[in-house]
Amino acid sequence: MGYSKQQLLALLQDLQIEFSQCEHPVVMTVEDQGKYVGSMEGRLCKNLFMKDKKHRFYIVSALADTKVDMKVLSQRLGLGKGGLRMAPEEALIEILQVPLGSVTPFALVNESARDVSLLLDKGIKTQERCIFHPLSNDMSISLNSDGLDTFLKSTGRDPSYIDLEANPTVGKDQPPDLAAFVPSGSTVLPDPPEQAVSVQSASGNHDIANSKPKAVAEKTVKPSNNVHSVTHKSANALKPSSCFTDAEKFVEEIMDRISARVLTETKEDSIKQNGEELGTEIADRLRKCCCSELKNLATIFWNTAYTEGFHAGKASSLR
Amino acid sequence: MDKKEENTEEQVVNPWEVSSSGGKIDYDKLIDKFGCQRFDQSLVDRVQRLTGRPPHVFLRRGVFFAHRDFNEILDAYERGEKFYLYTGRGPSSEALHLGHLIPFMFTKYLQDAFKVPLVIQLTDDEKCMWKNLSVEESQRLARENAKDIIACGFDITKTFIFSDFDYVGGLDGLFMKFQWVVGIFGFTGEDHIGKVSFPPVQAVPSFPSSFPHLFSGKDNLRCLIPCAIDQGENGKMSASDPNSAIYVTDSGKVIKNKINKYAFSGGRESVELHRKLGANLEVDIPVKYLSFFLEDDAELEHIKKEYGAGCMLTGEVKQRLTQVLTELVERHQTARSAVTDEMVDAFMSVRPLPNMFN
């Protein structure tokens, strides 16, 4: 028998997860839900229950306004263009054991859902709190992502957040970046031999660099599917690696950081304080705080260029 | 004999354990025991003069506080004779915490300041022996750790990373006395022979002849080895919870949580008492961490003064620490994510480094 909402709430309390709750008439859409949860703090989330052609199931949990393109997701999972579709109602009842309109990550508390793969929107991590149904759509609870993580860990899962709006190229040389999210370890890949290397590395970063010694490698977004991989929250932290393989993007990155600094330093009180000297003051501050940060970026750029050249040299001497 | 009469504390320092029955390590005794000298202010100033840049935070704050013959290396350096750096890591786990990064951060500074090459040893064989890992697992961990090490910002044109399983450099170490090795490591008849052959493997990289592809003809090249005495302790926020160390994979939220929850505070029980007495800086962990990771000397002094006087509250200090550590960890993560397997291969490739002294 599946968990009831009372049992789930009791479980959350046992796990010492802080949440607030609010009962309301049955709602079938996020829009309707929005009408009743005004008193609660938190961002509304939408939850999609999907399946692929091999009867594997997925829950996609995202902020209400995150755009989720099922065709793109399907490709990123390695299922081809039309591999994903909404799961039928029977699956909802049988696997998630929740009624229609109640899809929620909390359904993963049920044993029947143990093989369901969860894709979490990284946007959830940026919010203080998010709102979900606690197994039933006549109630909503709001909690922060740490609480969600604690719950997920209690079901034996490693919570990992991904950029659902990203649309990386998937092709012969760029394996599907979310392939690891396909349930029960079997991966559906367009080109098995080539992809074997990057997908089987179960931990560490899935770095899908183009090892051919010619053009600049277009690196795809990495899946955060284990505790040791990188989970970035702030926009500042996640840098597309193309900034280190492309001089123009590199310079733009540096300019972004410097400009951001200049803007923070040009506040009303610092203008008042320094007056005409503001320019000198900012220049000094920039040197002081940005120097080491930018030097680090430059070192990465340097090392990346060397690596590229090194492998090119190796390959050319083999011909 | 009545133990109470003995005033001397038992201090244990060996390759696997650093502890003291008295609780606090007596660094002066340590320095004496190992035949080292203190890194005093005049030496720090000398480093500044020779390198033409401000000395690293760890030197200014006494984090690296002792040396052996460093003055001689500097004398030679002044005469135009270079040296190379040697450090390493035993890749026993995938998760690195801040304490693990400290020696690497310092080594990077040395590489940049003195413009010298560096060899980094990954003792995958040691971990294989001592922790009963399979050879494959040891090698895999070694590569994963290499990525974090590279992320510290070493210059690939001046750095060679090698794993013991792949690169065994030279046999000079075999001439060490067995007795001496037994004394340091405490071997018994039960230990596998691999454990005995390991110390030479770890000592050998300090001889330039171990790297013929780098230092051929330079048999007198000196080697400087930055190392840490109690690497494990420094990473932790709480002695009782080993999980409270800050890991390089922690998000800003996790860091904030760990600092708020676990970092032992020297603040007083109530705001009134705190304002009256000020914080106990001796036991305060946030201030200790700030002294490691907050670069700005003036700001650190200010915090110590205000917090010690009771004007600043623990919450503010913790908040500043959270900022500092989050920035550090995020920077590491950015760098880490740019390290590809190809880059690791390049760092670990036996290749000449023509510009290693530039």
XYZ file of C-alpha atoms in Angstrom:
677
model
C 0.000 0.000 0.000
C 1.263 3.445 -0.813
C 1.930 6.134 1.759
C -0.929 8.374 2.708
C -0.311 12.083 2.988
C -0.502 11.827 6.782
C 2.163 9.173 6.773
C 4.363 11.317 4.555
C 3.983 14.360 6.792
C 4.836 12.222 9.809
C 7.916 10.987 7.982
C 9.010 14.544 7.209
C 8.611 15.405 10.851
C 10.673 12.389 11.855
C 13.405 13.493 9.498
C 13.226 16.903 11.161
C 12.441 18.571 7.878
C 10.873 21.945 8.391
C 7.832 22.603 6.219
C 4.594 24.510 6.232
C 1.314 23.165 4.913
C -1.957 24.389 3.599
C -5.138 22.510 2.716
C -7.324 23.508 -0.173
C -9.877 22.136 -2.601
C -8.569 19.578 -5.102
C -6.515 21.299 -7.821
C -5.465 19.855 -11.123
C -3.172 22.562 -12.439
C -0.367 24.702 -11.082
C -2.460 27.711 -11.954
C -5.296 26.590 -9.730
C -2.877 25.612 -6.996
C -1.542 29.138 -7.136
C -4.918 30.525 -6.157
C -4.855 28.818 -2.788
C -1.276 28.945 -1.606
C -0.842 32.703 -1.446
C -0.375 32.598 2.306
C 2.573 30.238 2.055
C 6.061 31.359 1.206
C 7.576 29.568 -1.728
C 7.667 29.101 -5.464
C 5.208 26.848 -7.227
C 6.610 23.820 -8.979
C 5.318 21.715 -11.772
C 5.791 18.002 -11.838
C 5.651 15.814 -14.907
C 5.442 12.063 -14.871
C 6.850 10.602 -18.035
C 7.821 7.324 -19.588
C 9.972 6.130 -22.424
C 9.474 3.394 -24.983
C 11.124 0.829 -22.788
C 8.658 1.451 -19.971
C 11.068 3.350 -17.789
C 9.654 6.241 -15.797
C 10.763 9.741 -14.935
C 9.566 12.557 -12.720
C 10.590 16.025 -13.807
C 10.252 18.516 -10.995
C 10.730 22.134 -11.976
C 9.864 25.697 -11.043
C 6.575 26.632 -12.650
C 8.153 28.971 -15.169
C 11.132 26.839 -16.149
C 10.671 25.771 -19.736
C 10.725 22.023 -20.140
C 11.024 20.794 -23.692
C 10.295 17.075 -23.791
C 11.938 16.626 -27.194
C 15.173 18.157 -25.936
C 15.058 16.162 -22.702
C 14.457 13.002 -24.640
C 17.582 13.592 -26.689
C 19.648 14.545 -23.681
C 18.645 11.280 -22.070
C 19.764 9.412 -25.155
C 16.249 8.319 -26.067
C 16.176 9.905 -29.470
C 13.850 12.709 -30.503
C 10.450 11.316 -29.598
C 11.455 8.954 -26.854
C 9.588 10.593 -24.008
C 5.865 10.926 -23.490
C 3.540 11.641 -20.614
C 2.860 8.527 -18.578
C -0.669 7.138 -18.606
C -2.935 7.459 -15.587
C -2.640 3.776 -14.715
C 1.100 4.182 -14.285
C 0.496 7.088 -11.956
C -1.685 4.964 -9.742
C 0.379 1.801 -9.994
C 3.874 3.200 -9.713
C 3.617 6.504 -7.918
C 0.467 5.544 -6.015
C -0.938 9.029 -6.172
C -4.139 10.277 -7.784
C -4.204 12.250 -11.020
C -2.958 15.777 -10.532
C -0.770 14.888 -7.581
C 2.584 14.120 -9.174
C 5.259 15.075 -6.703
C 8.828 14.092 -5.869
C 7.464 12.876 -2.570
C 5.878 9.961 -4.388
C 9.360 8.469 -4.423
C 8.784 7.446 -0.832
C 6.857 4.481 -2.201
C 8.688 1.236 -2.915
C 6.777 0.913 -6.163
C 8.535 4.042 -7.389
C 12.066 2.910 -6.616
C 13.064 2.674 -10.276
C 11.675 6.048 -11.218
C 14.322 8.539 -12.216
C 14.090 12.043 -10.800
C 15.180 15.103 -12.736
C 15.304 18.182 -10.537
C 15.400 21.721 -11.887
C 18.440 23.557 -10.637
C 16.175 26.554 -10.290
C 14.724 24.894 -7.208
C 18.031 25.336 -5.441
C 17.984 29.057 -6.042
C 14.690 29.503 -4.236
C 14.317 29.831 -0.512
C 11.326 27.512 -0.555
C 9.308 25.540 -3.071
C 5.789 24.198 -3.027
C 4.774 20.587 -3.724
C 1.828 18.264 -3.151
C 2.348 15.817 -0.286
C 0.978 12.845 -2.246
C -2.430 14.396 -2.552
C -3.601 17.423 -4.463
C -5.881 18.730 -1.740
C -2.898 19.995 0.181
C 0.346 21.779 -0.555
C 3.513 21.955 1.474
C 6.371 24.385 1.207
C 9.932 23.602 2.204
C 13.429 24.541 1.172
C 15.618 22.458 -1.097
C 17.751 21.220 1.781
C 14.640 19.662 3.225
C 13.856 18.108 -0.127
C 17.402 16.752 -0.303
C 17.107 15.238 3.155
C 13.865 13.527 2.150
C 15.367 12.203 -1.081
C 18.409 10.882 0.716
C 16.147 9.015 3.088
C 14.756 7.145 0.096
C 18.285 6.185 -0.869
C 18.676 8.703 -3.652
C 21.361 11.233 -4.374
C 19.618 14.502 -5.124
C 21.076 16.182 -8.158
C 19.927 19.314 -9.884
C 20.223 19.992 -13.573
C 19.751 22.813 -16.004
C 16.480 21.776 -17.628
C 16.475 24.632 -20.081
C 19.863 23.793 -21.564
C 19.855 22.543 -25.096
C 23.245 21.031 -25.800
C 24.040 19.356 -29.090
C 23.736 15.613 -29.018
C 25.445 13.747 -31.769
C 28.193 11.362 -32.705
C 30.846 13.224 -30.796
C 28.644 14.688 -28.100
C 26.997 11.942 -26.080
C 23.653 12.652 -24.383
C 24.576 14.493 -21.224
C 21.724 13.149 -19.118
C 22.212 9.543 -20.140
C 23.035 8.588 -16.575
C 19.495 9.516 -15.536
C 17.973 6.644 -17.467
C 16.834 4.090 -14.861
C 18.480 0.777 -13.926
C 21.857 1.615 -15.330
C 21.160 0.623 -18.891
C 21.973 3.491 -21.163
C 20.404 4.049 -24.520
C 23.025 5.581 -26.721
C 23.099 6.351 -30.411
C 26.690 5.174 -30.801
C 27.719 2.659 -28.141
C 31.492 2.241 -28.750
C 32.385 5.919 -28.696
C 30.204 6.859 -25.771
C 31.317 3.963 -23.594
C 34.194 5.883 -22.089
C 32.338 8.907 -20.794
C 29.192 7.178 -19.590
C 30.834 4.385 -17.647
C 32.818 6.715 -15.478
C 30.358 6.540 -12.657
C 31.830 9.282 -10.584
C 33.706 12.471 -11.175
C 32.850 14.845 -13.935
C 31.441 13.610 -17.196
C 33.737 15.551 -19.348
C 32.838 15.143 -22.919
C 35.725 16.921 -24.547
C 36.381 16.498 -28.203
C 39.657 14.715 -28.159
C 40.242 15.159 -31.877
C 43.187 17.442 -32.275
C 41.551 19.896 -34.632
C 38.752 22.256 -33.768
C 37.896 23.771 -30.437
C 35.942 21.335 -28.274
C 32.318 22.220 -27.672
C 31.736 20.904 -24.211
C 28.229 19.996 -23.165
C 26.625 20.718 -19.820
C 27.635 18.171 -17.219
C 25.051 16.116 -15.343
C 25.291 16.446 -11.586
C 24.427 12.891 -10.747
C 26.492 12.067 -7.704
C 27.610 13.831 -4.585
C 31.107 14.410 -5.831
C 30.222 16.247 -8.966
C 29.793 19.943 -9.034
C 26.474 21.468 -8.047
C 26.476 25.166 -8.737
C 23.841 27.526 -7.523
C 24.820 31.062 -8.207
C 25.096 32.224 -11.777
C 28.618 33.300 -10.981
C 29.921 29.852 -10.182
C 28.889 27.843 -13.231
C 31.106 28.726 -16.109
C 30.586 27.122 -19.488
C 33.952 25.632 -20.230
C 33.936 27.178 -23.707
C 35.202 30.308 -21.983
C 38.533 28.553 -21.601
C 38.822 27.316 -25.141
C 37.848 30.511 -26.894
C 39.819 33.713 -26.483
C 36.843 35.995 -27.204
C 34.622 34.311 -24.646
C 37.465 34.348 -22.181
C 37.884 38.083 -22.484
C 34.135 38.573 -22.202
C 34.125 36.531 -19.006
C 36.867 38.703 -17.546
C 35.087 41.887 -18.610
C 31.867 40.613 -16.993
C 33.592 40.051 -13.696
C 35.411 43.362 -13.734
C 32.284 45.307 -14.686
C 30.307 43.604 -11.951
C 32.946 44.669 -9.477
C 33.058 48.229 -10.727
C 29.301 48.481 -10.375
C 29.341 47.181 -6.806
C 32.037 49.664 -5.915
C 30.216 52.610 -7.449
C 27.588 52.908 -4.772
C 26.178 56.155 -3.476
C 28.211 56.188 -0.279
C 31.459 55.434 -2.014
C 30.785 58.256 -4.466
C 30.138 60.590 -1.560
C 33.186 59.350 0.272
C 35.661 59.563 -2.553
C 34.277 62.175 -4.892
C 36.835 62.832 -7.552
C 39.122 60.166 -6.204
C 36.508 57.477 -6.887
C 38.293 56.386 -10.040
C 41.582 55.792 -8.277
C 39.839 54.137 -5.377
C 37.998 51.716 -7.658
C 41.154 50.966 -9.630
C 42.958 50.090 -6.405
C 40.134 47.949 -5.104
C 39.888 46.108 -8.407
C 43.533 45.217 -8.312
C 43.276 44.055 -4.760
C 40.314 41.779 -5.092
C 40.139 40.739 -8.709
C 43.775 40.036 -9.400
C 44.057 36.575 -7.941
C 40.658 35.529 -9.247
C 41.568 36.574 -12.798
C 45.004 35.021 -12.564
C 43.344 31.721 -11.731
C 41.125 31.992 -14.790
C 44.122 32.792 -16.948
C 45.985 29.769 -15.642
C 43.066 27.552 -16.600
C 43.058 29.106 -20.075
C 46.785 28.547 -20.390
C 46.611 24.926 -19.230
C 43.724 24.263 -21.595
C 45.614 25.673 -24.572
C 48.690 23.634 -23.717
C 46.628 20.460 -23.402
C 45.092 21.084 -26.787
C 48.507 21.611 -28.350
C 50.013 18.659 -26.544
C 47.484 16.228 -27.909
C 47.681 17.763 -31.351
C 51.422 17.265 -31.262
C 51.077 13.680 -30.146
C 48.563 12.887 -32.841
C 50.556 14.525 -35.585
C 53.693 12.592 -34.703
C 51.738 9.344 -34.974
C 50.819 9.877 -38.631
C 56.618 5.125 38.881
C 53.910 7.572 39.732
C 52.687 9.022 36.459
C 51.404 12.101 38.202
C 54.910 13.250 38.873
C 55.760 13.288 35.219
C 55.104 16.654 33.721
C 56.027 15.817 30.199
C 53.093 15.268 27.848
C 53.157 12.402 25.436
C 53.167 13.694 21.912
C 52.829 11.338 18.992
C 53.873 12.360 15.524
C 54.385 9.714 12.887
C 53.266 9.150 9.329
C 49.777 8.070 10.396
C 48.993 9.803 13.629
C 49.326 13.228 15.114
C 48.106 13.557 18.674
C 48.987 14.811 22.066
C 47.850 13.576 25.460
C 47.743 17.174 26.553
C 45.280 18.073 23.796
C 47.321 20.735 22.062
C 50.347 20.011 19.935
C 53.499 21.668 21.249
C 54.998 22.998 18.052
C 58.248 24.097 19.645
C 58.891 20.553 20.806
C 57.982 19.303 17.363
C 60.382 21.662 15.695
C 63.126 20.541 18.041
C 62.412 16.858 17.623
C 62.567 16.999 13.844
C 65.607 19.220 13.687
C 63.782 22.145 12.147
C 63.867 25.857 12.762
C 61.117 28.409 13.144
C 60.125 30.451 10.144
C 60.705 33.851 11.704
C 59.751 37.292 10.436
C 63.200 38.009 9.003
C 62.916 34.890 6.859
C 59.454 35.915 5.680
C 60.857 39.323 4.765
C 63.714 37.695 2.922
C 61.262 35.662 0.862
C 59.389 38.845 0.036
C 62.560 40.556 -1.114
C 63.723 37.641 -3.228
C 60.401 37.003 -4.919
C 59.304 40.600 -5.333
C 55.799 39.897 -4.164
C 53.921 39.815 -0.855
C 54.509 36.577 1.033
C 51.658 34.079 1.006
C 48.938 34.374 3.625
C 50.111 31.096 5.164
C 53.579 32.502 5.731
C 52.329 35.804 7.090
C 50.059 34.049 9.565
C 52.457 31.325 10.598
C 50.474 28.452 9.112
C 53.720 27.208 7.601
C 55.925 27.880 10.528
C 59.003 25.717 10.373
C 61.674 24.822 7.901
C 64.876 22.932 7.443
C 67.722 24.456 5.466
C 65.391 26.835 3.688
C 67.979 29.566 4.141
C 70.425 27.508 2.136
C 67.972 27.127 -0.714
C 67.495 30.893 -0.659
C 71.268 31.491 -0.608
C 71.619 29.292 -3.678
C 68.628 30.980 -5.303
C 70.272 34.354 -4.818
C 73.326 33.035 -6.605
C 71.113 32.040 -9.529
C 70.894 28.360 -8.617
C 67.349 27.145 -8.934
C 65.507 24.366 -7.171
C 62.426 22.273 -7.817
C 59.393 21.580 -5.661
C 58.129 18.182 -4.653
C 54.850 17.391 -2.994
C 52.258 14.694 -3.184
C 49.031 13.122 -2.104
C 47.922 9.709 -1.013
C 44.704 9.318 -2.981
C 42.703 7.404 -0.406
C 39.346 8.997 -1.023
C 37.555 10.966 -3.637
C 36.350 13.670 -1.291
C 38.848 16.376 -0.572
C 38.280 18.912 2.157
C 39.878 22.301 2.660
C 42.585 20.873 4.880
C 43.802 18.766 1.962
C 44.069 21.812 -0.251
C 46.269 23.833 2.062
C 49.634 22.304 1.153
C 48.735 22.581 -2.529
C 47.713 26.204 -2.213
C 51.016 26.958 -0.594
C 52.953 24.971 -3.183
C 51.273 26.898 -5.981
C 52.382 30.122 -4.369
C 55.948 28.805 -4.197
C 55.848 27.822 -7.857
C 54.566 31.241 -8.907
C 56.800 33.246 -6.600
C 60.071 31.464 -7.288
C 59.247 30.380 -10.852
C 60.385 26.827 -10.378
C 59.142 23.448 -11.583
C 57.114 21.066 -9.470
C 56.720 17.306 -9.340
C 53.632 15.873 -7.686
C 53.549 12.276 -6.554
C 50.285 10.376 -6.307
C 50.972 7.467 -4.039
C 48.363 5.138 -5.438
C 50.567 2.206 -4.520
C 50.688 3.269 -0.882
C 46.937 3.532 -0.663
C 46.598 0.236 -2.441
C 48.767 -1.442 0.194
C 47.556 0.310 3.270
C 43.888 0.643 2.528
C 43.407 -2.603 0.651
C 42.096 -0.965 -2.477
C 42.318 -2.706 -5.815
C 44.960 -1.432 -8.186
C 42.274 -0.123 -10.568
C 40.446 1.714 -7.796
C 43.672 3.259 -6.524
C 44.554 4.466 -9.969
C 41.091 5.841 -10.555
C 41.161 7.747 -7.274
C 44.603 9.029 -8.161
C 43.267 10.539 -11.376
C 40.245 12.040 -9.642
C 42.454 13.601 -6.997
C 44.789 14.835 -9.731
C 41.893 16.878 -11.092
C 41.395 18.626 -7.769
C 45.106 19.212 -7.494
C 45.286 20.673 -10.982
C 42.335 22.879 -10.083
C 44.546 24.564 -7.492
C 46.145 26.345 -10.421
C 49.465 24.710 -11.222
C 51.184 25.746 -14.432
C 51.230 22.815 -16.849
C 54.451 24.015 -18.445
C 56.199 23.647 -15.105
C 54.456 20.733 -13.469
C 54.790 16.975 -13.741
C 52.278 14.768 -11.981
C 53.032 11.084 -11.663
C 51.461 8.087 -10.072
C 53.621 5.474 -8.449
C 52.002 2.679 -10.397
C 52.864 4.319 -13.692
C 56.177 5.908 -13.004
C 58.752 4.442 -10.689
C 61.650 6.811 -10.553
C 65.042 5.432 -9.858
C 66.449 3.006 -7.384
C 68.554 5.284 -5.178
C 66.106 4.905 -2.326
C 66.912 1.247 -1.991
C 70.091 2.201 -0.167
C 68.224 3.368 2.914
C 68.892 1.375 6.077
C 66.159 -1.127 6.844
C 66.526 -0.387 10.555
C 65.835 3.279 10.003
C 62.722 2.610 7.984
C 61.429 0.192 10.638
C 62.000 2.828 13.301
C 59.977 5.495 11.536
C 57.110 3.370 10.316
C 56.970 0.767 13.048
C 56.965 -2.239 10.728
C 56.610 -5.751 12.084
C 56.989 -9.155 10.504
C 53.276 -9.085 9.664
C 53.484 -6.192 7.215
C 53.680 -6.907 3.478
C 56.939 -6.255 1.769
C 55.249 -3.578 -0.335
C 54.926 -1.443 2.771
C 58.652 -1.632 3.317
C 59.552 -0.736 -0.243
C 57.177 2.204 -0.161
C 59.276 4.671 1.886
C 62.083 4.616 -0.667
C 59.523 5.294 -3.364
C 58.352 8.328 -1.477
C 61.872 9.580 -0.788
C 63.242 9.057 -4.238
C 61.501 12.003 -5.955
C 63.635 14.323 -3.854
C 66.586 13.279 -6.010
C 66.691 15.027 -9.398
C 68.109 11.871 -10.977
C 64.646 10.346 -10.583
C 63.433 12.565 -13.400
C 65.862 12.131 -16.266
C 63.377 13.616 -18.745
C 63.343 16.820 -16.701
C 66.608 17.260 -14.878
C 69.242 15.370 -16.811
C 72.675 16.758 -16.117
C 71.436 18.691 -13.106
C 72.421 16.242 -10.404
C 72.948 18.977 -7.845
C 69.557 20.547 -8.255
C 68.023 21.172 -4.850
C 64.573 20.027 -3.896
C 62.149 21.844 -1.632
C 59.358 19.852 -0.035
C 56.422 21.759 1.459
C 54.481 19.502 3.754
C 51.973 19.610 6.552
C 52.275 17.998 9.933
C 48.683 17.608 11.022
C 46.792 17.760 7.790
C 43.737 15.934 9.033
C 42.833 18.159 11.951
C 42.756 21.432 10.153
C 39.986 20.413 7.830
C 37.417 19.780 10.496
C 35.024 22.231 12.050
C 34.113 19.976 14.917
C 36.237 17.358 16.629
C 33.192 15.263 17.382
C 31.754 15.252 13.892
C 34.171 14.212 11.171
C 31.588 15.096 8.575
C 31.759 18.727 9.486
C 34.810 19.390 7.359
C 34.210 21.661 4.398
C 34.517 19.647 1.189
C 35.433 21.106 -2.162
C 32.160 19.787 -3.525
C 30.008 21.580 -0.935
C 27.525 24.141 -2.158
C 27.209 27.577 -0.605
C 24.157 26.412 1.309
C 25.972 23.399 2.750
C 28.920 25.549 3.749
C 26.660 28.052 5.476
C 24.919 25.251 7.286
C 28.105 23.573 8.443
C 29.567 26.812 9.722
C 26.408 27.780 11.537
C 25.812 24.334 12.958
C 29.245 22.929 13.686
C 31.854 25.634 13.915
C 32.716 25.835 17.571
C 32.282 29.409 18.663
C 34.263 31.410 21.164
C 31.320 33.715 21.647
C 29.623 33.910 25.038
C 26.280 32.375 26.008
C 24.338 35.608 25.896
C 24.666 38.832 23.978
C 25.087 40.814 27.217
C 27.864 38.564 28.455
C 29.483 38.642 25.027
C 29.466 42.431 24.865
C 30.986 42.515 28.326
C 33.693 39.889 28.010
C 34.293 39.664 24.295
C 34.859 36.410 22.460
C 37.379 33.787 23.442
C 39.576 33.936 20.350
C 41.704 30.976 21.437
C 38.957 28.430 20.923
C 36.913 30.191 18.284
C 36.903 28.134 15.110
C 35.520 30.741 12.663
C 38.325 33.151 13.515
C 40.834 30.358 13.157
C 39.506 29.510 9.709
C 39.515 33.190 8.759
C 43.152 33.420 9.718
C 43.838 30.741 7.148
C 41.599 31.906 4.342
C 40.923 35.636 4.682
C 43.626 37.336 2.633
C 43.163 40.863 3.882
C 45.377 41.332 6.962
C 43.706 44.591 7.936
C 40.249 43.085 7.845
C 41.320 40.082 9.902
C 42.862 42.332 12.522
C 39.714 44.395 12.636
C 37.545 41.320 13.126
C 39.789 39.936 15.866
C 39.774 43.275 17.648
C 36.034 43.867 17.461
C 35.080 40.275 18.163
C 37.555 40.020 21.001
C 36.158 43.198 22.501
C 32.610 41.963 22.211
C 31.450 44.551 19.677
C 31.119 42.021 16.873
C 28.874 39.028 17.319
C 29.522 35.414 16.381
C 26.839 35.582 13.712
C 28.672 38.306 11.821
C 31.974 36.472 11.989
C 30.326 33.292 10.760
C 28.676 35.178 7.958
C 31.971 36.598 6.762
C 33.566 33.166 6.960
C 30.725 31.695 4.932
C 31.379 34.299 2.250
C 35.105 33.651 2.182
C 34.829 29.877 2.060
C 32.006 29.874 -0.473
C 34.074 32.058 -2.773
C 37.046 29.762 -2.356
C 35.076 26.608 -2.976
C 33.244 28.053 -5.963
C 36.496 29.144 -7.499
C 37.838 25.639 -7.008
C 34.741 24.113 -8.559
C 34.989 26.348 -11.607
C 38.607 25.369 -12.080
C 37.853 21.722 -11.407
C 35.118 21.612 -13.998
C 37.571 22.851 -16.601
C 39.988 19.982 -15.979
C 39.477 17.378 -18.649
C 40.850 13.852 -18.766
C 43.052 15.068 -21.610
C 44.483 17.712 -19.306
C 45.242 15.100 -16.657
C 46.929 12.986 -19.331
C 49.045 15.950 -20.375
C 50.075 16.777 -16.795
C 51.007 13.135 -16.262
C 52.820 12.660 -19.513
C 56.573 12.055 -19.438
C 57.587 15.065 -21.483
C 60.252 17.742 -21.388
C 59.400 21.058 -19.707
C 61.668 23.454 -21.580
C 60.426 26.584 -19.801
C 60.265 25.227 -16.311
C 62.623 27.814 -14.852
C 61.221 30.888 -16.607
